[in-house]
mmCIF file of C-alpha atoms in Angstrom:
data_model
loop_
_atom_site.group_PDB
_atom_site.id
_atom_site.type_symbol
_atom_site.label_atom_id
_atom_site.label_comp_id
_atom_site.label_asym_id
_atom_site.label_seq_id
_atom_site.Cartn_x
_atom_site.Cartn_y
_atom_site.Cartn_z
ATOM 1 C CA UNK A 1 144.991 125.248 111.840
ATOM 2 C CA UNK A 2 144.752 128.675 111.406
ATOM 3 C CA UNK A 3 143.407 129.821 108.498
ATOM 4 C CA UNK A 4 145.791 130.155 105.057
ATOM 5 C CA UNK A 5 145.747 133.831 103.334
ATOM 6 C CA UNK A 6 144.769 134.267 100.716
ATOM 7 C CA UNK A 7 146.102 136.461 96.871
ATOM 8 C CA UNK A 8 144.231 136.694 94.040
ATOM 9 C CA UNK A 9 146.354 137.294 90.703
ATOM 10 C CA UNK A 10 144.292 139.273 88.510
ATOM 11 C CA UNK A 11 145.993 139.021 84.710
ATOM 12 C CA UNK A 12 145.397 142.404 82.866
ATOM 13 C CA UNK A 13 148.977 143.273 81.300
ATOM 14 C CA UNK A 14 147.756 142.470 78.027
ATOM 15 C CA UNK A 15 145.577 143.895 74.742
ATOM 16 C CA UNK A 16 143.722 141.288 74.246
ATOM 17 C CA UNK A 17 144.627 142.145 70.338
ATOM 18 C CA UNK A 18 141.422 139.460 68.715
ATOM 19 C CA UNK A 19 139.085 142.007 70.214
ATOM 20 C CA UNK A 20 140.404 144.647 67.930
ATOM 21 C CA UNK A 21 139.848 148.285 70.553
ATOM 22 C CA UNK A 22 142.564 150.877 70.371
ATOM 23 C CA UNK A 23 143.113 149.833 74.098
ATOM 24 C CA UNK A 24 143.659 147.433 76.820
ATOM 25 C CA UNK A 25 139.598 145.283 76.048
ATOM 26 C CA UNK A 26 139.850 145.063 80.214
ATOM 27 C CA UNK A 27 139.590 148.580 80.040
ATOM 28 C CA UNK A 28 136.683 149.341 77.457
ATOM 29 C CA UNK A 29 133.687 150.553 79.266
ATOM 30 C CA UNK A 30 131.956 147.430 79.396
ATOM 31 C CA UNK A 31 128.843 146.391 81.968
ATOM 32 C CA UNK A 32 128.454 149.973 83.742
ATOM 33 C CA UNK A 33 132.186 149.867 84.227
ATOM 34 C CA UNK A 34 134.780 147.915 83.254
ATOM 35 C CA UNK A 35 135.605 144.160 82.968
ATOM 36 C CA UNK A 36 139.000 145.159 84.736
ATOM 37 C CA UNK A 37 136.988 146.537 87.584
ATOM 38 C CA UNK A 38 134.259 144.013 87.581
ATOM 39 C CA UNK A 39 137.008 141.131 88.087
ATOM 40 C CA UNK A 40 138.721 142.841 90.515
ATOM 41 C CA UNK A 41 135.771 143.484 92.335
ATOM 42 C CA UNK A 42 134.633 139.984 92.437
ATOM 43 C CA UNK A 43 137.421 138.945 94.490
ATOM 44 C CA UNK A 44 137.163 141.827 97.304
ATOM 45 C CA UNK A 45 135.544 139.819 99.809
ATOM 46 C CA UNK A 46 136.619 139.168 103.606
ATOM 47 C CA UNK A 47 138.127 135.371 102.042
ATOM 48 C CA UNK A 48 140.390 137.328 99.910
ATOM 49 C CA UNK A 49 143.952 139.367 101.436
ATOM 50 C CA UNK A 50 145.422 140.321 99.287
ATOM 51 C CA UNK A 51 145.190 141.764 94.989
ATOM 52 C CA UNK A 52 147.621 141.455 92.553
ATOM 53 C CA UNK A 53 146.517 143.587 89.152
ATOM 54 C CA UNK A 54 149.433 142.517 87.092
ATOM 55 C CA UNK A 55 149.820 145.203 84.060
ATOM 56 C CA UNK A 56 151.470 146.424 81.328
ATOM 57 C CA UNK A 57 153.374 149.535 82.044
ATOM 58 C CA UNK A 58 151.792 151.468 79.943
ATOM 59 C CA UNK A 59 148.477 150.713 81.716
ATOM 60 C CA UNK A 60 149.243 150.958 84.943
ATOM 61 C CA UNK A 61 148.332 154.761 85.635
ATOM 62 C CA UNK A 62 144.663 154.245 84.610
ATOM 63 C CA UNK A 63 145.202 150.683 86.809
ATOM 64 C CA UNK A 64 146.262 152.680 89.704
ATOM 65 C CA UNK A 65 143.482 154.804 89.631
ATOM 66 C CA UNK A 66 141.146 152.079 88.915
ATOM 67 C CA UNK A 67 142.315 150.106 92.170
ATOM 68 C CA UNK A 68 142.580 152.963 93.976
ATOM 69 C CA UNK A 69 138.683 151.424 95.442
ATOM 70 C CA UNK A 70 139.599 148.425 96.571
ATOM 71 C CA UNK A 71 141.668 148.941 99.690
ATOM 72 C CA UNK A 72 143.391 145.322 98.739
ATOM 73 C CA UNK A 73 144.215 146.074 95.247
ATOM 74 C CA UNK A 74 148.363 146.928 93.844
ATOM 75 C CA UNK A 75 149.331 147.021 90.522
ATOM 76 C CA UNK A 76 152.394 144.684 89.101
ATOM 77 C CA UNK A 77 154.763 145.000 86.487
ATOM 78 C CA UNK A 78 153.934 142.036 83.903
ATOM 79 C CA UNK A 79 155.816 140.099 81.692
ATOM 80 C CA UNK A 80 155.832 140.002 78.084
ATOM 81 C CA UNK A 81 154.006 136.900 78.423
ATOM 82 C CA UNK A 82 151.340 136.042 80.541
ATOM 83 C CA UNK A 83 153.408 133.212 82.784
ATOM 84 C CA UNK A 84 155.662 135.671 82.875
ATOM 85 C CA UNK A 85 153.284 138.142 84.673
ATOM 86 C CA UNK A 86 152.487 135.469 86.773
ATOM 87 C CA UNK A 87 155.865 134.923 87.709
ATOM 88 C CA UNK A 88 156.531 138.686 88.608
ATOM 89 C CA UNK A 89 153.138 138.856 90.736
ATOM 90 C CA UNK A 90 154.449 135.153 92.748
ATOM 91 C CA UNK A 91 157.946 137.065 93.756
ATOM 92 C CA UNK A 92 155.228 139.983 95.051
ATOM 93 C CA UNK A 93 152.839 138.158 97.575
ATOM 94 C CA UNK A 94 153.506 136.489 101.089
ATOM 95 C CA UNK A 95 150.071 134.556 100.674
ATOM 96 C CA UNK A 96 150.049 130.794 100.816
ATOM 97 C CA UNK A 97 147.482 130.569 98.209
ATOM 98 C CA UNK A 98 146.825 132.249 94.938
ATOM 99 C CA UNK A 99 144.071 132.122 93.062
ATOM 100 C CA UNK A 100 145.179 132.937 89.393
ATOM 101 C CA UNK A 101 142.268 134.837 87.555
ATOM 102 C CA UNK A 102 141.837 135.434 83.922
ATOM 103 C CA UNK A 103 141.073 139.845 83.939
ATOM 104 C CA UNK A 104 138.702 138.852 81.183
ATOM 105 C CA UNK A 105 136.453 136.777 82.637
ATOM 106 C CA UNK A 106 134.461 139.621 84.391
ATOM 107 C CA UNK A 107 131.243 137.310 85.572
ATOM 108 C CA UNK A 108 132.778 135.049 87.978
ATOM 109 C CA UNK A 109 131.177 134.153 91.197
ATOM 110 C CA UNK A 110 132.152 134.722 95.008
ATOM 111 C CA UNK A 111 130.471 130.880 95.540
ATOM 112 C CA UNK A 112 133.221 129.609 92.251
ATOM 113 C CA UNK A 113 135.497 132.096 93.814
ATOM 114 C CA UNK A 114 135.034 130.088 97.536
ATOM 115 C CA UNK A 115 134.898 126.945 95.859
ATOM 116 C CA UNK A 116 138.483 126.845 94.345
ATOM 117 C CA UNK A 117 139.938 128.510 97.784
ATOM 118 C CA UNK A 118 138.186 125.276 99.526
ATOM 119 C CA UNK A 119 139.914 123.165 96.993
ATOM 120 C CA UNK A 120 143.112 124.582 97.013
ATOM 121 C CA UNK A 121 142.694 123.977 100.889
ATOM 122 C CA UNK A 122 141.690 119.964 100.819
ATOM 123 C CA UNK A 123 143.761 118.869 97.958
ATOM 124 C CA UNK A 124 146.710 121.225 97.857
ATOM 125 C CA UNK A 125 145.191 123.116 94.074
ATOM 126 C CA UNK A 126 141.528 123.794 92.308
ATOM 127 C CA UNK A 127 141.177 123.766 88.629
ATOM 128 C CA UNK A 128 137.501 125.724 88.019
ATOM 129 C CA UNK A 129 136.350 123.872 85.055
ATOM 130 C CA UNK A 130 133.795 122.314 83.019
ATOM 131 C CA UNK A 131 132.699 119.522 81.597
ATOM 132 C CA UNK A 132 132.594 119.651 78.087
ATOM 133 C CA UNK A 133 129.215 119.856 76.355
ATOM 134 C CA UNK A 134 131.122 119.309 72.822
ATOM 135 C CA UNK A 135 132.316 117.151 70.990
ATOM 136 C CA UNK A 136 135.767 117.754 70.309
ATOM 137 C CA UNK A 137 138.563 116.050 67.974
ATOM 138 C CA UNK A 138 142.860 116.096 68.097
ATOM 139 C CA UNK A 139 143.713 117.505 64.713
ATOM 140 C CA UNK A 140 146.808 117.387 62.083
ATOM 141 C CA UNK A 141 146.915 119.039 59.272
ATOM 142 C CA UNK A 142 143.569 119.667 58.584
ATOM 143 C CA UNK A 143 142.665 115.328 59.339
ATOM 144 C CA UNK A 144 140.911 114.495 62.540
ATOM 145 C CA UNK A 145 143.601 112.435 64.021
ATOM 146 C CA UNK A 146 142.098 111.224 67.456
ATOM 147 C CA UNK A 147 138.075 112.315 69.101
ATOM 148 C CA UNK A 148 138.652 111.869 73.399
ATOM 149 C CA UNK A 149 135.700 110.667 75.087
ATOM 150 C CA UNK A 150 133.204 113.639 76.142
ATOM 151 C CA UNK A 151 132.750 112.750 79.516
ATOM 152 C CA UNK A 152 136.559 112.741 80.260
ATOM 153 C CA UNK A 153 136.741 116.441 78.306
ATOM 154 C CA UNK A 154 136.734 119.654 80.384
ATOM 155 C CA UNK A 155 136.707 123.475 79.367
ATOM 156 C CA UNK A 156 138.949 125.257 82.042
ATOM 157 C CA UNK A 157 138.329 128.157 83.436
ATOM 158 C CA UNK A 158 140.062 130.263 85.996
ATOM 159 C CA UNK A 159 140.709 131.334 88.833
ATOM 160 C CA UNK A 160 142.780 129.052 89.474
ATOM 161 C CA UNK A 161 144.833 128.080 92.634
ATOM 162 C CA UNK A 162 147.589 126.796 94.245
ATOM 163 C CA UNK A 163 149.875 126.822 96.926
ATOM 164 C CA UNK A 164 152.769 130.019 96.195
ATOM 165 C CA UNK A 165 155.691 127.715 97.084
ATOM 166 C CA UNK A 166 154.310 124.664 95.075
ATOM 167 C CA UNK A 167 153.510 127.450 92.054
ATOM 168 C CA UNK A 168 156.246 129.402 92.113
ATOM 169 C CA UNK A 169 159.193 126.327 91.963
ATOM 170 C CA UNK A 170 156.762 125.447 88.593
ATOM 171 C CA UNK A 171 157.417 128.319 86.740
ATOM 172 C CA UNK A 172 161.367 128.034 87.468
ATOM 173 C CA UNK A 173 161.524 124.422 86.964
ATOM 174 C CA UNK A 174 158.781 125.336 83.165
ATOM 175 C CA UNK A 175 161.141 128.930 82.350
ATOM 176 C CA UNK A 176 164.606 127.036 83.082
ATOM 177 C CA UNK A 177 162.914 124.142 80.610
ATOM 178 C CA UNK A 178 162.514 126.736 77.833
ATOM 179 C CA UNK A 179 158.725 125.559 77.224
ATOM 180 C CA UNK A 180 155.105 127.877 76.755
ATOM 181 C CA UNK A 181 151.945 127.424 78.079
ATOM 182 C CA UNK A 182 148.847 128.553 78.169
ATOM 183 C CA UNK A 183 147.520 128.948 81.533
ATOM 184 C CA UNK A 184 148.532 127.724 85.220
ATOM 185 C CA UNK A 185 146.962 124.280 84.858
ATOM 186 C CA UNK A 186 149.759 122.863 82.954
ATOM 187 C CA UNK A 187 152.633 124.489 84.754
ATOM 188 C CA UNK A 188 151.087 123.022 88.184
ATOM 189 C CA UNK A 189 151.055 119.516 85.842
ATOM 190 C CA UNK A 190 154.027 118.975 84.437
ATOM 191 C CA UNK A 191 155.874 119.779 87.087
ATOM 192 C CA UNK A 192 154.096 119.302 90.233
ATOM 193 C CA UNK A 193 151.187 116.656 90.309
ATOM 194 C CA UNK A 194 148.108 116.798 88.135
ATOM 195 C CA UNK A 195 145.762 118.860 89.174
ATOM 196 C CA UNK A 196 142.853 119.182 90.772
ATOM 197 C CA UNK A 197 139.411 120.076 88.954
ATOM 198 C CA UNK A 198 136.577 121.943 91.281
ATOM 199 C CA UNK A 199 133.112 123.815 90.184
ATOM 200 C CA UNK A 200 133.377 126.298 87.721
ATOM 201 C CA UNK A 201 130.339 128.554 86.050
ATOM 202 C CA UNK A 202 128.638 128.856 82.390
ATOM 203 C CA UNK A 203 128.371 132.360 83.412
ATOM 204 C CA UNK A 204 132.499 132.325 84.082
ATOM 205 C CA UNK A 205 132.952 133.074 80.153
ATOM 206 C CA UNK A 206 135.546 135.276 79.057
ATOM 207 C CA UNK A 207 135.213 138.296 76.758
ATOM 208 C CA UNK A 208 137.413 137.387 73.994
ATOM 209 C CA UNK A 209 136.062 139.579 70.696
ATOM 210 C CA UNK A 210 134.221 142.533 70.260
ATOM 211 C CA UNK A 211 130.921 141.078 69.602
ATOM 212 C CA UNK A 212 131.453 139.814 73.507
ATOM 213 C CA UNK A 213 131.309 143.208 74.498
ATOM 214 C CA UNK A 214 128.487 145.074 74.445
ATOM 215 C CA UNK A 215 127.921 148.467 71.540
ATOM 216 C CA UNK A 216 129.447 151.403 72.361
ATOM 217 C CA UNK A 217 126.979 153.996 74.594
ATOM 218 C CA UNK A 218 125.973 157.658 74.043
ATOM 219 C CA UNK A 219 126.102 159.522 77.469
ATOM 220 C CA UNK A 220 123.874 158.441 80.185
ATOM 221 C CA UNK A 221 120.328 159.543 80.646
ATOM 222 C CA UNK A 222 119.289 160.576 84.204
ATOM 223 C CA UNK A 223 119.765 158.275 86.790
ATOM 224 C CA UNK A 224 116.583 155.634 88.147
ATOM 225 C CA UNK A 225 115.606 154.355 91.760
ATOM 226 C CA UNK A 226 113.620 151.704 92.782
ATOM 227 C CA UNK A 227 112.130 150.991 96.352
ATOM 228 C CA UNK A 228 112.079 147.246 97.417
ATOM 229 C CA UNK A 229 111.075 145.978 100.824
ATOM 230 C CA UNK A 230 111.384 142.327 102.489
ATOM 231 C CA UNK A 231 109.517 140.822 105.982
ATOM 232 C CA UNK A 232 110.916 137.387 106.466
ATOM 233 C CA UNK A 233 109.917 135.344 110.160
ATOM 234 C CA UNK A 234 112.035 133.491 112.667
ATOM 235 C CA UNK A 235 111.788 129.957 112.867
ATOM 236 C CA UNK A 236 113.866 128.103 110.469
ATOM 237 C CA UNK A 237 116.114 126.203 113.153
ATOM 238 C CA UNK A 238 119.993 126.665 113.171
ATOM 239 C CA UNK A 239 121.771 129.399 114.978
ATOM 240 C CA UNK A 240 122.267 132.377 112.180
ATOM 241 C CA UNK A 241 120.635 134.448 109.466
ATOM 242 C CA UNK A 242 122.139 135.511 106.533
ATOM 243 C CA UNK A 243 122.371 139.862 105.497
ATOM 244 C CA UNK A 244 124.412 140.408 102.342
ATOM 245 C CA UNK A 245 125.949 136.817 102.256
ATOM 246 C CA UNK A 246 127.799 137.754 105.558
ATOM 247 C CA UNK A 247 126.566 135.702 108.567
ATOM 248 C CA UNK A 248 125.090 136.458 112.006
ATOM 249 C CA UNK A 249 124.950 134.358 115.025
ATOM 250 C CA UNK A 250 120.963 134.241 116.073
ATOM 251 C CA UNK A 251 118.709 131.892 118.533
ATOM 252 C CA UNK A 252 117.061 131.074 115.335
ATOM 253 C CA UNK A 253 117.395 131.326 111.165
ATOM 254 C CA UNK A 254 114.707 133.365 108.807
ATOM 255 C CA UNK A 255 112.271 131.318 107.000
ATOM 256 C CA UNK A 256 112.569 131.131 103.426
ATOM 257 C CA UNK A 257 113.073 129.250 100.163
ATOM 258 C CA UNK A 258 116.456 130.270 99.132
ATOM 259 C CA UNK A 259 118.619 130.737 102.343
ATOM 260 C CA UNK A 260 116.527 133.915 103.463
ATOM 261 C CA UNK A 261 118.710 136.258 103.360
ATOM 262 C CA UNK A 262 116.190 139.228 103.679
ATOM 263 C CA UNK A 263 117.968 141.924 102.696
ATOM 264 C CA UNK A 264 119.361 140.652 99.628
ATOM 265 C CA UNK A 265 115.328 140.076 98.895
ATOM 266 C CA UNK A 266 115.339 143.559 99.583
ATOM 267 C CA UNK A 267 118.506 144.988 97.268
ATOM 268 C CA UNK A 268 117.350 142.942 94.061
ATOM 269 C CA UNK A 269 113.479 144.260 94.426
ATOM 270 C CA UNK A 270 115.171 147.679 94.354
ATOM 271 C CA UNK A 271 116.963 146.822 91.890
ATOM 272 C CA UNK A 272 114.276 145.219 89.457
ATOM 273 C CA UNK A 273 111.817 147.985 90.633
ATOM 274 C CA UNK A 274 114.434 150.277 89.562
ATOM 275 C CA UNK A 275 115.289 148.927 85.895
ATOM 276 C CA UNK A 276 111.505 148.374 85.366
ATOM 277 C CA UNK A 277 111.888 144.891 85.061
ATOM 278 C CA UNK A 278 109.532 142.132 87.360
ATOM 279 C CA UNK A 279 109.875 140.828 90.579
ATOM 280 C CA UNK A 280 112.229 138.470 92.362
ATOM 281 C CA UNK A 281 109.610 136.194 92.365
ATOM 282 C CA UNK A 282 108.749 136.623 88.913
ATOM 283 C CA UNK A 283 112.465 135.844 88.173
ATOM 284 C CA UNK A 284 112.942 133.224 91.254
ATOM 285 C CA UNK A 285 110.090 132.111 92.190
ATOM 286 C CA UNK A 286 108.986 129.471 95.039
ATOM 287 C CA UNK A 287 107.331 127.097 93.187
ATOM 288 C CA UNK A 288 110.742 125.883 91.129
ATOM 289 C CA UNK A 289 112.689 123.398 93.477
ATOM 290 C CA UNK A 290 115.694 124.774 91.444
ATOM 291 C CA UNK A 291 115.672 128.107 94.264
ATOM 292 C CA UNK A 292 115.348 125.411 97.491
ATOM 293 C CA UNK A 293 117.719 127.114 99.777
ATOM 294 C CA UNK A 294 119.656 128.972 97.342
ATOM 295 C CA UNK A 295 122.523 131.394 97.692
ATOM 296 C CA UNK A 296 120.693 134.907 97.831
ATOM 297 C CA UNK A 297 124.287 136.292 96.544
ATOM 298 C CA UNK A 298 123.970 133.854 93.562
ATOM 299 C CA UNK A 299 120.691 135.591 93.007
ATOM 300 C CA UNK A 300 121.639 139.161 93.426
ATOM 301 C CA UNK A 301 124.569 138.013 90.754
ATOM 302 C CA UNK A 302 121.726 137.191 88.103
ATOM 303 C CA UNK A 303 119.855 140.535 88.482
ATOM 304 C CA UNK A 304 122.683 142.397 88.410
ATOM 305 C CA UNK A 305 123.325 140.806 84.719
ATOM 306 C CA UNK A 306 119.602 141.950 84.198
ATOM 307 C CA UNK A 307 119.538 144.989 84.941
ATOM 308 C CA UNK A 308 122.678 144.984 82.556
ATOM 309 C CA UNK A 309 120.749 143.838 79.656
ATOM 310 C CA UNK A 310 117.990 146.254 80.740
ATOM 311 C CA UNK A 311 121.142 148.964 80.144
ATOM 312 C CA UNK A 312 121.484 150.007 83.506
ATOM 313 C CA UNK A 313 124.124 149.801 86.056
ATOM 314 C CA UNK A 314 123.987 150.539 89.964
ATOM 315 C CA UNK A 315 125.292 153.871 91.747
ATOM 316 C CA UNK A 316 124.522 153.950 94.614
ATOM 317 C CA UNK A 317 122.114 151.422 97.350
ATOM 318 C CA UNK A 318 120.549 152.809 100.922
ATOM 319 C CA UNK A 319 119.102 150.003 102.365
ATOM 320 C CA UNK A 320 117.294 150.236 106.243
ATOM 321 C CA UNK A 321 116.845 146.935 108.699
ATOM 322 C CA UNK A 322 113.997 146.766 111.230
ATOM 323 C CA UNK A 323 115.550 143.783 113.979
ATOM 324 C CA UNK A 324 114.589 143.648 117.146
ATOM 325 C CA UNK A 325 117.281 140.979 117.731
ATOM 326 C CA UNK A 326 119.799 139.873 117.420
ATOM 327 C CA UNK A 327 121.789 142.894 117.507
ATOM 328 C CA UNK A 328 123.570 144.079 114.503
ATOM 329 C CA UNK A 329 125.922 146.609 114.814
ATOM 330 C CA UNK A 330 128.775 145.043 114.962
ATOM 331 C CA UNK A 331 128.008 143.281 111.583
ATOM 332 C CA UNK A 332 126.935 146.924 109.930
ATOM 333 C CA UNK A 333 130.343 147.032 107.950
ATOM 334 C CA UNK A 334 130.884 143.906 106.515
ATOM 335 C CA UNK A 335 127.178 144.467 105.017
ATOM 336 C CA UNK A 336 128.243 147.106 103.441
ATOM 337 C CA UNK A 337 131.540 145.835 101.828
ATOM 338 C CA UNK A 338 129.862 142.806 100.720
ATOM 339 C CA UNK A 339 126.751 144.635 98.779
ATOM 340 C CA UNK A 340 129.312 147.176 97.370
ATOM 341 C CA UNK A 341 131.584 144.403 96.086
ATOM 342 C CA UNK A 342 127.934 142.480 94.720
ATOM 343 C CA UNK A 343 126.972 146.127 93.321
ATOM 344 C CA UNK A 344 130.563 147.093 91.719
ATOM 345 C CA UNK A 345 130.269 150.239 93.208
ATOM 346 C CA UNK A 346 132.557 151.870 95.821
ATOM 347 C CA UNK A 347 131.858 151.134 99.112
ATOM 348 C CA UNK A 348 130.854 154.740 100.137
ATOM 349 C CA UNK A 349 128.002 154.567 97.693
ATOM 350 C CA UNK A 350 126.379 152.418 100.188
ATOM 351 C CA UNK A 351 124.437 152.623 103.093
ATOM 352 C CA UNK A 352 122.546 150.498 105.601
ATOM 353 C CA UNK A 353 121.462 151.837 108.674
ATOM 354 C CA UNK A 354 119.764 148.858 111.599
ATOM 355 C CA UNK A 355 117.644 149.929 113.793
ATOM 356 C CA UNK A 356 115.181 147.955 116.376
ATOM 357 C CA UNK A 357 111.059 148.563 116.327
ATOM 358 C CA UNK A 358 111.057 149.814 119.767
ATOM 359 C CA UNK A 359 108.903 147.041 121.042
ATOM 360 C CA UNK A 360 106.504 147.593 118.311
ATOM 361 C CA UNK A 361 104.153 144.901 116.161
ATOM 362 C CA UNK A 362 105.842 141.719 114.686
ATOM 363 C CA UNK A 363 108.936 142.961 113.931
ATOM 364 C CA UNK A 364 109.561 145.180 117.665
ATOM 365 C CA UNK A 365 108.183 141.022 119.453
ATOM 366 C CA UNK A 366 110.991 139.554 117.398
ATOM 367 C CA UNK A 367 108.970 136.799 115.250
ATOM 368 C CA UNK A 368 110.767 138.170 111.898
ATOM 369 C CA UNK A 369 112.964 141.406 110.139
ATOM 370 C CA UNK A 370 111.995 143.416 107.238
ATOM 371 C CA UNK A 371 114.142 145.317 105.176
ATOM 372 C CA UNK A 372 113.654 148.891 102.719
ATOM 373 C CA UNK A 373 116.089 149.363 100.256
ATOM 374 C CA UNK A 374 116.019 151.698 97.466
ATOM 375 C CA UNK A 375 118.523 151.676 94.593
ATOM 376 C CA UNK A 376 119.691 154.295 91.970
ATOM 377 C CA UNK A 377 120.559 153.257 88.481
ATOM 378 C CA UNK A 378 122.511 155.141 85.926
ATOM 379 C CA UNK A 379 121.406 154.696 82.342
ATOM 380 C CA UNK A 380 123.585 153.226 79.654
ATOM 381 C CA UNK A 381 121.792 154.304 76.925
#
């Protein structure tokens, strides 16, 4: 069975008035870029075939310029409500599956997006959600009328995924009925069937109020550079290695406490070093079972947040891979794209080279892989 094509719809047509900014909150400088740019970047990986950004006519020019660095992305004029904006985007896509995402959730991870897609493939729907940590109450006139069992209460997030034809039909019925809806799952639930929940993330928070954004910062000071080096030996019984999350066929995997992504580890150390932080062993110790088999690209996303808290954002990256085996030349573009998406920088700001060690030493004898990375950060202070 062929893989269904997937379109990500990023909702950005509102103004976010509760944040109190003079412009659309998604276009306010944030974390070295903007919330919208980070949200679009989160979907810029091979599993996504198209990205549609629903925008207002007022913001279309600025958002088009932002989308220019993402070949899969284009703008769609939204409507006067979120529902109309989503529907306008649904009319513009021919993809089988749609993922609807709020542009105000810039920290969504690749694993959350992939889990949503998988849920749609299995169950025809996938709504990212987290179990509620608070007791919630249904009220009327300022009085609590009922308290549902907390074990049954979930906080819904985005992305929310569906087959495009199903969601399109649901919205058409909703408009005919004249109802009002705050998200896509409620429309789908009323007119199609109960949607399936899938795993959300605590990091996938929504930027709503001004305090959710960092304070305005002056012009950035000069860039800072950091170097990271990592080496892993072959010996794990699997038929592939991972470089920046890209699966590459190999007669053996790399031995590590996490998933063995030696390239991601070198990049993490380079970023941390440039920001004046400790190395990855401090933040992700191999003595902690929490990181056993961990997704290194998720760890890289956490490092990006650490350097943002320190007041820095990635500017460019150079990576050199030394490996006698496997052959890497056919995977360089995919690795570069994955790194650019993970760091929220243009692909042309990422350089990846690969070479052998001419048969010399442990690397030359094919016993392992060594990666050196140099990261350049810009200061936000």
